[in-house]
Amino acid sequence: MSQFLQYTLQGLAAGGFYALAALGLAVIFGVLGVVNFSHGACYMLGAMASALLLKNLHLGFWPALVIVPVLMFVFGVVIERLFVQWLLKLDPLYNFLLTFGLTLFTVDLMKRLYGVSSQPYEVPAGLRGRLSLGSVDLSTYQLFAAGFSLLVCAAVWLVLTKTRVGMIVRASTEDAERSRALGINVARWVTPVFGFGIALAGLSGVLAAPYRAIDADMGSNFVIILFAIVVIGGLGSILGAVVAGFLVGLVEAYGQGYYGQISQVLIFVLMALVVLVRPSGLFGREESA
Amino acid sequence: MKRTQTLAVVATAVTGSLVLAACGGGGPASAGGKISDGKVVIGLLNDQSGVYKDLSGPNSKVAIQMAIDDYKAKYGSKAVAKDIEIVSADHQNKPDIANTKAQEMYDRDKADIILDVPTSSAALAVATQAKAKKKLFIDIGAGTTALTGKSCNKYTFHWAYDTYMLASGNGAATVQSGGKKWSIVYPDYAFGQDMTKSYSAAVERAGGTVQQKIATPFPNDNYATFITKAAASKPDVIGIMAAGGDLVNFIKQFNQSGIASTTKLAVGLMFITDIHNLGVDQFNGTTFTDAWYWNFDQQNRAWADKFMAKTKVRPSFAHAGNYSAALNYLEAVQAAGTDNSDAVVKQLEGKKINDMFLRNGEVRAADHNVVHDVYQVKVKSKDQVKEEWDLEQVIKTIPASEAYAPPSPDCTM
């Protein structure tokens, strides 16, 4: 029983992290209708940027937690202005291909610049060790990463539901035509939202740095799981991404605990089941299916 | 249709025999002796852009060039091979690419030998080509025992290490020093399965038990639950058989798990580049088998200094192995007076070698496994590290006779 609880706790911790990473993907799809395949590469860039800040400027985890998302926001804005905006009017496939190409380019560029081996990184001083909760325990860092992810998810949700900006963004997501007719400048929000989504990917990269191998390829497998999460949650649904993030975290943990090598397959079995019953995902709108 | 085919076969056979006659019966190919095409061509086929780039990759070309320089310096005008060229290619760790590149090297580039070839599946593909073309292949980078087992052939040699040796060294030594109960975590693909089989056998031979063998997906970046599961049977040692990025993922997460302070970690395959990149404090006294260590003695260090002057990094065992294989190949050409494959093989078979890389080494004639003393090493703690790359402490030298399996009955040349 205590082992089951331990798996559950680990699943929830992983889930919080997945939720944050999937959130950026969901926001970008929700507002721009862009399936951002480069999300995994941006996650990698976030982790690489943290490692480089440490190596070259001796800036550790805490400064990186602030600096990297800002850098990634700027990166996102530049990409949106330079490329993404021109393809928005066309079939979504064009932007999908663009972000796919961007991924190949970024990954190979990083390999060329920094090699293929993992970059060193440390767990920040205040977050080493473990916390016990009765019969189960978790590393302090994992607990922090999950809690921090949840806070960010909650903050994003609050901004979207309780503020005027959030209302405009949601209205543009729901019905861009009608929002425009009501005098809302939808286009004005497209660039910052894209930048924000990329910043979230970068932020999850920073959170991954002390816990995972930092190398150019780290995003390539990760992005596949993220896509499974947003499909399960419903493309573009914020709540869906968060709930599905936790669900996938749990499925993965139970899978690892009880079914070993097929733990990743189980994630896609879950996706297949959800799509079979609800083609638009758990929280997706029917028309987006 | 059938007739055309027959004609083609006959034509090929006739042309082939004419070419052979021309080679065999031709006059002196060059002033230096019977060297095909007037020069010796060494092909380096390895990973130049992926996960194994740092541990071997382009720097192995530097190592091979060092062997060529040393050979020329030693024999001067008496050298049989006067003109020696290196051609290199990236096989991207894919067997199909390795296969094509090996054909190109042997046929188009006129390579007399191919060296390195990490990734077992790629190495086996090249061994098949070597056999078909009757040209030499010395593998350094791959771990599979099949190269000297059921896939062995007259023209293929395995120089530095294999999965049996990795397991028997560290596995047995760890059991002897008190680590009796094991859990093994392995990625579920050929290398991981092979390593697990070898490690379990080595642990059990030494009197230990493997309580759990836990298969994981490959690649995988979240090991938290696997680690909990591995710790459930309260093992003395957890053995991890993953490599590259997966190994780093595992080590980071193992260090943050509750068992890192009470359970030893044994790593199946690790290179000095892995330790250098992650930093010693991530390893906490982890042990593994190393085929060679640059700072083991003065002889190794002197070579490593020369290597570092050219590359800015310390050599891994793969770099040193490439040097040793290239130099011994050239020595064999020198002794044979020709680069003819059969003559060179004859020189190499059964040869006892003591050089910078091989200690108490022997090129076993029965299976072409090049056996030598290997080392059980421990990653140094931070306060033991005196210079940038001085990261390993040799705990025990494992004699060649114990480190390697006896020749496999599956191998028929």
XYZ file of C-alpha atoms in Angstrom:
702
model
C 0.000 0.000 0.000
C 2.767 2.415 0.935
C 4.370 1.610 -2.386
C 1.157 2.537 -4.173
C 1.084 5.822 -2.254
C 4.710 6.423 -3.153
C 3.954 5.882 -6.856
C 0.945 8.188 -6.567
C 3.036 10.926 -5.048
C 5.709 10.552 -7.704
C 3.032 10.565 -10.390
C 1.536 13.777 -9.055
C 4.970 15.398 -8.883
C 5.712 14.454 -12.482
C 2.190 15.529 -13.408
C 2.670 19.063 -12.109
C 5.725 19.371 -14.293
C 3.903 17.968 -17.343
C 0.989 20.334 -16.738
C 3.229 23.392 -16.890
C 4.980 22.241 -20.052
C 1.679 21.367 -21.761
C 0.088 24.649 -20.678
C 2.221 26.708 -23.096
C 1.279 24.381 -25.936
C -2.404 24.697 -25.070
C -2.297 28.502 -24.822
C -0.594 28.855 -28.208
C -3.044 26.493 -29.886
C -6.001 28.115 -28.161
C -5.232 31.645 -29.278
C -3.305 31.241 -32.538
C -4.477 27.856 -33.732
C -0.816 26.949 -34.180
C 0.265 23.411 -33.388
C 3.672 24.347 -32.034
C 5.922 21.396 -32.714
C 8.938 23.398 -31.529
C 7.685 23.277 -27.931
C 10.124 20.482 -27.100
C 12.999 22.430 -28.652
C 12.023 25.519 -26.623
C 11.952 23.360 -23.492
C 15.475 22.205 -24.410
C 16.564 25.805 -25.024
C 15.307 26.742 -21.556
C 17.356 24.005 -19.925
C 20.420 24.738 -22.091
C 20.143 28.453 -21.299
C 20.129 27.627 -17.560
C 23.240 25.464 -17.957
C 24.999 28.175 -19.970
C 24.072 30.889 -17.465
C 25.637 28.726 -14.775
C 28.742 27.868 -16.781
C 29.510 31.287 -18.235
C 28.025 33.802 -15.804
C 27.836 31.719 -12.611
C 24.139 32.470 -12.363
C 22.447 29.564 -10.632
C 18.936 28.158 -10.581
C 17.097 31.062 -8.923
C 18.253 33.811 -11.291
C 17.658 31.421 -14.225
C 14.078 30.955 -13.099
C 13.512 34.648 -13.898
C 15.998 35.352 -16.697
C 15.335 32.346 -18.931
C 11.547 32.842 -19.331
C 12.186 36.496 -20.237
C 14.761 35.478 -22.851
C 12.418 32.821 -24.201
C 9.562 35.344 -24.364
C 11.743 37.585 -26.534
C 12.721 34.574 -28.650
C 9.036 33.699 -29.075
C 8.130 37.258 -30.090
C 10.921 37.335 -32.673
C 9.850 33.981 -34.135
C 6.227 35.072 -34.276
C 7.027 38.390 -35.982
C 9.540 36.889 -38.399
C 7.742 33.706 -39.420
C 4.583 32.560 -37.680
C 2.408 35.623 -38.402
C 2.766 35.249 -42.181
C 1.424 31.728 -42.116
C -1.515 32.297 -39.763
C -3.903 32.944 -42.641
C -2.969 29.704 -44.345
C -3.760 26.108 -43.505
C -2.513 25.233 -39.944
C -0.270 22.646 -41.577
C 2.070 25.433 -42.710
C 2.819 26.593 -39.194
C 3.133 23.014 -38.053
C 5.788 22.446 -40.711
C 7.465 25.734 -39.843
C 7.769 24.825 -36.163
C 8.917 21.329 -37.130
C 11.691 22.864 -39.247
C 12.517 25.244 -36.433
C 12.969 22.229 -34.149
C 15.412 20.519 -36.507
C 17.341 23.750 -36.933
C 17.527 24.563 -33.214
C 18.512 21.063 -32.146
C 21.288 20.809 -34.737
C 22.517 24.309 -33.949
C 22.805 23.424 -30.261
C 24.666 20.216 -31.131
C 27.085 22.171 -33.279
C 27.666 24.847 -30.649
C 27.717 22.823 -27.440
C 28.227 19.212 -28.476
C 26.075 16.242 -27.709
C 27.027 15.427 -24.141
C 24.908 16.428 -21.221
C 25.684 19.792 -19.601
C 26.436 19.820 -15.860
C 23.891 21.310 -13.461
C 23.250 21.157 -9.759
C 20.255 21.016 -7.502
C 19.973 24.469 -5.866
C 21.335 24.508 -2.309
C 18.037 25.075 -0.518
C 16.255 22.238 -2.322
C 18.479 19.231 -1.654
C 17.423 16.310 0.481
C 14.046 14.718 0.906
C 10.764 15.344 2.662
C 8.905 12.540 4.400
C 5.145 12.396 4.649
C 4.400 9.393 6.812
C 5.399 6.242 4.990
C 6.184 7.984 1.723
C 8.786 10.524 0.769
C 9.774 12.710 -2.125
C 12.841 14.717 -3.055
C 12.543 18.316 -1.936
C 13.348 19.469 -5.417
C 10.614 17.382 -7.069
C 8.110 18.713 -4.580
C 9.233 22.253 -5.269
C 9.070 21.777 -9.055
C 5.566 20.347 -8.866
C 4.334 23.039 -6.459
C 5.872 25.827 -8.484
C 4.361 24.450 -11.707
C 0.939 24.331 -10.092
C 1.277 27.917 -8.886
C 2.124 29.096 -12.385
C -0.795 27.111 -13.844
C -3.133 28.654 -11.244
C -1.811 32.148 -11.960
C -2.331 31.700 -15.697
C -5.842 30.432 -15.065
C -6.606 33.428 -12.822
C -5.301 35.885 -15.401
C -7.396 34.247 -18.095
C -10.610 34.117 -16.093
C -10.484 37.165 -13.816
C -8.817 39.925 -15.803
C -9.789 42.013 -18.803
C -6.755 40.823 -20.737
C -7.772 37.262 -20.023
C -11.290 37.958 -21.166
C -10.062 39.394 -24.456
C -7.731 36.478 -25.021
C -10.477 33.983 -24.244
C -12.939 35.805 -26.471
C -10.409 35.759 -29.309
C -9.939 32.050 -28.740
C -13.667 31.347 -28.704
C -14.532 33.362 -31.751
C -11.946 35.605 -33.341
C -14.432 36.919 -35.982
C -17.021 38.085 -33.482
C -14.380 39.532 -31.140
C -13.090 41.603 -34.012
C -16.600 42.726 -34.839
C -16.953 43.917 -31.257
C -13.947 46.169 -31.732
C -11.312 44.018 -30.047
C -7.934 44.136 -31.722
C -7.332 40.383 -31.773
C -4.076 40.650 -33.723
C -2.539 42.763 -30.954
C -2.708 39.823 -28.575
C -1.362 37.201 -30.894
C 2.335 38.085 -30.576
C 2.544 38.364 -26.774
C 0.517 35.182 -26.326
C 2.890 33.256 -28.589
C 5.851 34.703 -26.684
C 4.189 33.759 -23.401
C 3.633 30.164 -24.520
C 7.288 29.863 -25.523
C 8.321 31.396 -22.191
C 6.347 28.670 -20.400
C 8.210 26.004 -22.399
C 11.481 27.683 -21.403
C 10.377 27.785 -17.783
C 9.704 24.060 -17.753
C 13.187 23.636 -19.209
C 14.660 25.542 -16.252
C 12.703 23.321 -13.858
C 13.978 20.212 -15.648
C 17.645 21.260 -15.503
C 18.497 19.976 -12.000
C 16.541 16.774 -12.520
C 17.096 15.634 -16.105
C 19.924 15.277 -18.620
C 20.515 18.601 -20.386
C 21.376 17.998 -24.011
C 20.229 19.027 -27.472
C 17.994 15.967 -27.824
C 16.177 16.246 -24.495
C 13.065 17.777 -26.060
C 12.543 15.325 -28.888
C 10.968 12.576 -26.808
C 9.385 14.998 -24.383
C 7.344 16.833 -27.030
C 5.622 13.597 -28.024
C 4.344 13.138 -24.466
C 3.249 16.791 -24.414
C 1.193 16.277 -27.546
C -0.426 13.246 -25.973
C -1.294 15.422 -22.980
C -2.931 18.215 -24.977
C -4.842 15.716 -27.075
C -6.110 13.990 -23.924
C -6.992 17.313 -22.322
C -8.535 18.768 -25.437
C -6.538 20.940 -27.849
C -6.421 24.515 -26.645
C -8.073 23.866 -23.279
C -6.079 25.294 -20.365
C -7.893 23.242 -17.725
C -7.623 20.204 -19.996
C -3.836 20.545 -20.264
C -3.460 20.740 -16.495
C -5.794 17.844 -15.685
C -4.321 15.685 -18.457
C -0.806 16.574 -17.270
C -1.591 15.056 -13.871
C -3.380 12.114 -15.419
C -0.396 11.299 -17.607
C 1.991 11.741 -14.671
C -0.025 9.193 -12.687
C -0.407 6.741 -15.557
C 3.341 6.920 -16.145
C 4.164 6.346 -12.466
C 1.764 3.387 -12.084
C 3.019 2.069 -15.423
C 6.622 2.246 -14.243
C 5.688 0.667 -10.945
C 3.577 -2.183 -12.245
C 4.218 -2.662 -15.973
C 7.862 -1.602 -16.432
C 8.930 -1.108 -19.986
C 5.456 -0.377 -21.380
C 4.927 2.641 -19.106
C 5.197 5.049 -22.022
C 2.933 2.963 -24.201
C 0.249 3.258 -21.526
C 0.196 7.033 -22.030
C -0.771 6.516 -25.643
C -3.273 3.823 -24.743
C -4.915 6.423 -22.495
C -4.849 8.902 -25.373
C -6.426 6.396 -27.739
C -9.184 5.617 -25.223
C -9.970 9.283 -24.633
C -10.046 10.058 -28.344
C -12.317 7.045 -28.896
C -14.861 8.200 -26.325
C -14.454 11.958 -26.658
C -12.726 12.868 -29.920
C -12.251 16.472 -28.784
C -10.460 15.443 -25.599
C -11.619 15.631 -21.998
C -12.195 19.386 -21.965
C -12.083 20.243 -25.652
C -14.870 21.891 -27.578
C -16.688 19.649 -30.009
C -15.922 21.830 -33.041
C -12.193 21.637 -32.515
C -12.291 17.879 -32.943
C 16.387 -13.632 -68.286
C 18.097 -16.591 -66.685
C 20.644 -16.601 -69.484
C 21.529 -12.954 -68.951
C 22.022 -13.618 -65.268
C 24.292 -16.554 -65.944
C 26.266 -14.462 -68.391
C 26.583 -11.701 -65.849
C 27.828 -14.092 -63.190
C 30.355 -15.597 -65.563
C 31.497 -12.148 -66.693
C 31.924 -10.995 -63.099
C 33.834 -14.117 -62.189
C 36.147 -13.740 -65.168
C 36.783 -10.049 -64.508
C 37.320 -10.841 -60.845
C 39.904 -13.481 -61.512
C 41.674 -11.198 -63.998
C 41.869 -8.470 -61.374
C 43.105 -10.961 -58.789
C 45.727 -12.252 -61.204
C 46.845 -8.720 -61.891
C 47.213 -8.046 -58.157
C 48.920 -11.280 -57.291
C 51.191 -11.500 -60.246
C 51.962 -7.840 -60.630
C 55.459 -6.533 -60.160
C 56.541 -4.576 -57.116
C 53.663 -2.234 -56.334
C 55.927 0.361 -54.819
C 59.463 0.737 -53.592
C 58.378 -0.065 -50.030
C 57.044 -3.560 -50.741
C 53.740 -5.119 -51.695
C 51.304 -2.419 -50.740
C 48.018 -2.438 -52.653
C 47.394 0.774 -54.618
C 50.713 2.086 -53.355
C 49.284 3.181 -50.017
C 47.710 1.948 -46.817
C 44.263 3.395 -46.229
C 42.778 3.316 -42.719
C 39.040 3.940 -42.506
C 37.611 5.455 -39.335
C 33.887 4.799 -39.115
C 32.119 6.101 -36.019
C 29.596 8.519 -34.549
C 30.705 12.037 -35.411
C 27.537 13.924 -34.505
C 25.473 11.950 -31.983
C 25.670 10.642 -28.422
C 29.012 8.865 -28.867
C 30.759 11.800 -30.524
C 32.648 12.939 -27.433
C 33.842 9.568 -26.230
C 35.329 8.653 -29.603
C 34.176 10.647 -32.660
C 36.503 12.980 -34.582
C 39.204 12.840 -31.869
C 39.815 9.191 -32.720
C 41.180 10.434 -36.034
C 43.762 12.376 -34.043
C 44.622 9.199 -32.126
C 45.039 7.203 -35.351
C 47.213 9.944 -36.835
C 49.395 9.712 -33.703
C 49.798 5.979 -34.372
C 50.795 6.687 -37.978
C 53.341 9.290 -36.832
C 54.803 6.892 -34.260
C 55.024 4.115 -36.846
C 56.805 6.362 -39.328
C 59.158 7.682 -36.659
C 60.044 4.139 -35.612
C 60.750 2.677 -39.061
C 61.750 5.744 -41.056
C 62.992 4.724 -44.486
C 62.533 1.046 -43.628
C 58.767 1.441 -43.299
C 56.844 -0.943 -45.527
C 53.860 1.423 -45.562
C 55.266 4.738 -46.735
C 52.074 6.419 -47.750
C 49.328 6.073 -45.118
C 45.998 7.827 -45.416
C 42.987 8.090 -43.068
C 39.448 8.354 -44.422
C 36.639 8.949 -41.953
C 32.848 8.858 -42.026
C 29.871 9.331 -39.709
C 27.663 6.242 -39.348
C 25.157 8.055 -37.098
C 24.891 4.860 -35.052
C 22.661 3.343 -37.745
C 23.472 -0.148 -39.029
C 22.218 0.582 -42.557
C 24.417 3.665 -42.884
C 27.369 1.800 -41.356
C 26.851 -0.951 -43.923
C 26.843 1.458 -46.896
C 29.767 3.495 -45.574
C 31.821 0.363 -44.972
C 31.214 -0.761 -48.571
C 32.218 2.674 -49.835
C 35.347 2.642 -47.724
C 36.459 -0.807 -48.818
C 35.535 -0.380 -52.503
C 35.820 3.275 -53.430
C 38.343 4.573 -50.898
C 40.360 1.338 -51.088
C 40.462 1.114 -47.293
C 42.609 -1.784 -46.090
C 41.100 -1.663 -42.626
C 38.158 -0.072 -40.823
C 38.498 0.999 -37.190
C 36.243 1.913 -34.244
C 32.501 1.513 -35.145
C 30.595 1.994 -31.866
C 26.958 0.748 -31.592
C 26.727 -3.020 -31.680
C 24.244 -3.340 -34.552
C 26.429 -1.100 -36.747
C 29.556 -3.057 -35.790
C 27.936 -6.351 -36.776
C 26.991 -4.881 -40.163
C 30.594 -3.829 -40.778
C 31.875 -7.269 -39.691
C 29.700 -8.814 -42.403
C 31.204 -6.466 -44.998
C 34.740 -7.203 -43.793
C 34.111 -10.902 -44.228
C 32.626 -10.454 -47.700
C 35.367 -8.120 -48.946
C 38.179 -9.965 -47.138
C 39.411 -6.721 -45.639
C 40.288 -6.035 -42.022
C 37.993 -4.622 -39.376
C 39.092 -3.893 -35.831
C 36.208 -2.869 -33.627
C 36.914 -0.676 -30.614
C 33.697 1.182 -29.785
C 31.023 -1.536 -29.701
C 30.279 -3.823 -26.766
C 28.560 -6.871 -28.213
C 30.150 -10.265 -27.584
C 28.637 -11.488 -30.875
C 31.626 -9.959 -32.724
C 33.782 -12.716 -31.251
C 30.907 -15.173 -30.885
C 28.474 -16.318 -33.516
C 29.285 -13.401 -35.852
C 33.062 -13.822 -35.662
C 35.087 -14.056 -38.871
C 38.659 -14.216 -40.033
C 38.979 -10.509 -40.772
C 37.262 -9.066 -37.684
C 38.986 -8.293 -34.369
C 37.516 -6.858 -31.164
C 40.060 -4.685 -29.422
C 39.027 -2.841 -26.263
C 36.061 -4.193 -24.326
C 32.852 -6.196 -24.447
C 29.758 -6.583 -22.281
C 31.138 -9.724 -20.622
C 34.287 -7.894 -19.518
C 32.322 -4.859 -18.269
C 30.177 -7.141 -16.135
C 32.797 -9.541 -14.867
C 35.114 -6.747 -13.746
C 32.869 -4.507 -11.718
C 30.132 -7.083 -11.057
C 32.368 -9.671 -9.423
C 34.560 -7.140 -7.609
C 31.528 -5.392 -6.120
C 30.095 -8.687 -4.842
C 33.468 -9.572 -3.313
C 33.565 -6.258 -1.487
C 30.195 -6.943 0.143
C 27.597 -5.848 -2.425
C 25.732 -9.190 -2.535
C 22.125 -8.236 -3.268
C 21.495 -6.486 -6.568
C 18.686 -4.777 -8.448
C 19.414 -4.118 -12.104
C 17.666 -1.375 -14.075
C 18.105 -1.606 -17.845
C 16.773 -0.015 -21.037
C 14.766 -2.576 -22.966
C 16.852 -2.871 -26.165
C 19.745 -5.026 -27.386
C 22.566 -3.376 -25.435
C 20.604 -3.167 -22.171
C 19.407 -6.770 -22.420
C 22.887 -8.021 -23.269
C 24.437 -6.097 -20.375
C 21.816 -7.372 -17.934
C 22.428 -10.953 -18.966
C 26.207 -10.537 -18.581
C 25.949 -8.656 -15.289
C 23.499 -11.118 -13.723
C 25.762 -14.001 -14.687
C 28.847 -12.231 -13.286
C 27.105 -11.338 -10.008
C 25.816 -14.879 -9.573
C 29.191 -16.436 -10.446
C 30.738 -14.334 -7.692
C 28.137 -15.520 -5.162
C 25.711 -12.599 -5.259
C 22.024 -12.563 -6.177
C 20.084 -10.388 -8.594
C 16.730 -9.874 -6.917
C 15.133 -7.704 -9.556
C 15.710 -6.952 -13.224
C 13.690 -3.908 -14.136
C 13.151 -3.110 -17.811
C 12.566 0.541 -18.721
C 11.499 2.165 -21.978
C 14.233 3.559 -24.210
C 14.781 6.489 -24.324
C 13.404 7.527 -20.942
C 13.790 10.686 -18.889
C 11.778 9.953 -15.753
C 13.162 7.165 -13.565
C 11.654 8.174 -10.210
C 9.265 5.247 -9.882
C 11.748 2.745 -11.327
C 14.186 3.775 -8.622
C 11.561 3.336 -5.895
C 10.773 -0.072 -7.313
C 14.438 -1.084 -7.500
C 14.903 -0.041 -3.870
C 11.867 -2.013 -2.662
C 13.831 -5.261 -2.304
C 16.452 -3.445 -0.179
C 19.433 -4.207 -2.432
C 23.062 -3.471 -1.516
C 23.729 -2.361 -5.065
C 21.662 -0.934 -7.888
C 23.173 -1.612 -11.316
C 22.194 0.756 -14.116
C 22.763 -0.398 -17.689
C 21.637 2.742 -19.522
C 24.061 4.903 -21.511
C 24.318 8.498 -22.707
C 21.490 10.890 -21.817
C 19.443 8.154 -20.149
C 22.336 7.373 -17.818
C 22.552 11.048 -16.863
C 18.800 11.162 -16.218
C 19.090 8.112 -14.011
C 22.068 9.379 -12.021
C 20.524 12.786 -11.338
C 17.292 11.201 -10.155
C 19.065 8.469 -8.188
C 20.981 11.162 -6.293
C 17.729 12.837 -5.334
C 16.110 9.599 -4.255
C 16.072 8.514 -0.638
C 18.292 5.497 -1.246
C 21.389 7.220 -2.622
C 22.963 7.349 0.839
C 22.402 3.680 1.664
C 22.714 1.899 -1.676
C 25.753 1.621 -3.932
C 25.457 2.479 -7.591
C 27.199 0.357 -10.200
C 27.229 1.618 -13.773
C 27.412 -0.850 -16.661
C 29.210 1.276 -19.216
C 30.607 4.714 -18.625
C 33.295 6.834 -20.228
C 35.476 9.484 -18.688
C 33.687 12.046 -20.843
C 30.424 11.226 -18.999
C 32.028 11.936 -15.630
C 33.722 15.070 -16.887
C 30.495 16.463 -18.267
C 28.410 15.779 -15.186
C 30.965 16.555 -12.492
C 32.251 14.064 -9.899
C 29.864 15.142 -7.139
C 26.975 13.616 -9.098
C 28.511 10.159 -8.750
C 29.175 9.706 -5.074
C 31.720 6.899 -5.351
C 30.064 5.033 -8.222
C 32.089 2.055 -9.516
C 32.425 0.634 -13.025
C 34.839 -1.303 -15.256
C 37.224 0.744 -17.355
C 39.300 -0.689 -20.194
C 42.001 1.938 -19.743
C 42.564 5.103 -17.718
C 44.763 7.962 -18.874
C 46.307 8.685 -15.467
C 46.904 5.039 -14.457
C 50.692 5.220 -14.869
C 53.443 7.295 -16.433
C 53.210 5.541 -19.798
C 49.495 6.289 -20.152
C 49.956 9.814 -18.933
C 52.741 10.582 -21.393
C 50.496 9.510 -24.271
C 47.538 11.422 -22.816
C 49.694 14.559 -22.653
C 50.490 14.292 -26.355
C 46.823 13.669 -27.112
C 45.733 16.652 -25.038
C 48.215 18.944 -26.768
C 46.333 18.212 -30.002
C 42.739 17.992 -28.802
C 42.516 20.042 -25.563
C 40.852 17.063 -23.837
C 42.037 13.915 -22.093
C 41.548 10.668 -24.011
C 38.818 8.148 -23.292
C 39.643 4.445 -23.515
C 38.166 4.460 -27.016
C 40.706 7.043 -28.188
C 43.570 5.040 -26.691
C 42.119 1.843 -28.168
C 41.998 3.357 -31.661
C 45.640 4.358 -31.324
C 46.674 0.910 -30.168
C 44.685 -0.887 -32.876
C 46.060 1.349 -35.644
C 49.657 1.014 -34.438
C 49.476 -2.757 -34.064
C 47.890 -3.033 -37.493
C 50.775 -1.064 -39.011
C 53.277 -3.191 -37.079
C 51.618 -6.281 -38.531
C 51.864 -4.810 -42.050
C 55.543 -4.108 -41.362
C 56.150 -7.668 -40.175
C 54.250 -9.177 -43.098
C 55.913 -6.893 -45.619
C 52.544 -6.336 -47.270
C 49.040 -5.014 -46.564
C 47.510 -8.212 -47.938
C 44.700 -9.026 -45.491
C 45.474 -12.712 -45.035
C 49.138 -12.020 -44.365
C 48.295 -9.289 -41.839
C 45.747 -11.494 -40.060
C 48.421 -14.186 -39.764
C 50.731 -11.673 -38.081
C 48.069 -10.517 -35.647
C 46.693 -13.904 -34.608
C 48.107 -15.088 -31.319
C 50.280 -12.004 -30.931
C 51.079 -11.042 -27.338
C 51.087 -7.295 -26.901
C 52.185 -4.951 -24.136
C 51.720 -1.383 -25.221
C 50.335 1.896 -23.968
C 46.787 0.511 -24.155
C 47.056 -3.268 -23.801
C 48.665 -4.709 -20.685
C 49.260 -8.449 -20.837
C 47.323 -8.280 -24.060
C 46.798 -11.128 -26.479
C 45.092 -11.272 -29.836
C 43.360 -14.604 -29.322
C 43.647 -16.683 -32.457
C 40.541 -18.724 -31.699
C 38.008 -15.873 -31.726
C 40.013 -12.679 -32.466
C 39.065 -11.221 -29.105
C 41.874 -8.974 -27.936
C 42.031 -9.648 -24.207
C 43.991 -7.565 -21.728
C 44.070 -6.424 -18.103
C 41.160 -4.142 -17.226
C 40.317 -2.077 -14.166
C 37.620 -1.706 -11.592
C 37.478 2.031 -10.961
C 35.649 4.384 -8.658
C 34.693 7.965 -9.417
C 36.796 10.233 -7.193
C 35.187 12.520 -4.665
C 35.491 16.251 -5.201
C 38.326 16.711 -2.688
C 40.344 13.906 -4.327
C 40.302 15.605 -7.712
C 43.626 17.353 -8.228
C 43.342 18.309 -11.886
C 40.539 18.797 -14.376
C 40.357 15.300 -15.877
C 41.725 13.284 -12.967
C 38.395 11.749 -12.102
C 38.908 8.021 -11.588
C 40.610 5.969 -8.930
C 41.692 2.467 -9.929
C 40.577 0.094 -7.161
C 41.635 -3.146 -8.714
C 43.376 -4.490 -11.796
C 41.496 -7.450 -13.210
C 43.834 -9.813 -15.074
C 43.024 -10.590 -18.690
C 42.367 -14.251 -17.876
C 39.552 -13.330 -15.448
C 38.183 -10.333 -17.318
C 37.198 -12.073 -20.548
C 35.103 -15.117 -21.314
C 36.901 -18.111 -22.820
C 36.481 -18.341 -26.627
C 32.871 -19.025 -27.488
C 31.996 -22.390 -29.061
C 29.660 -20.406 -31.356
C 32.652 -18.901 -33.141
C 33.853 -20.722 -36.217
C 36.202 -18.736 -38.427
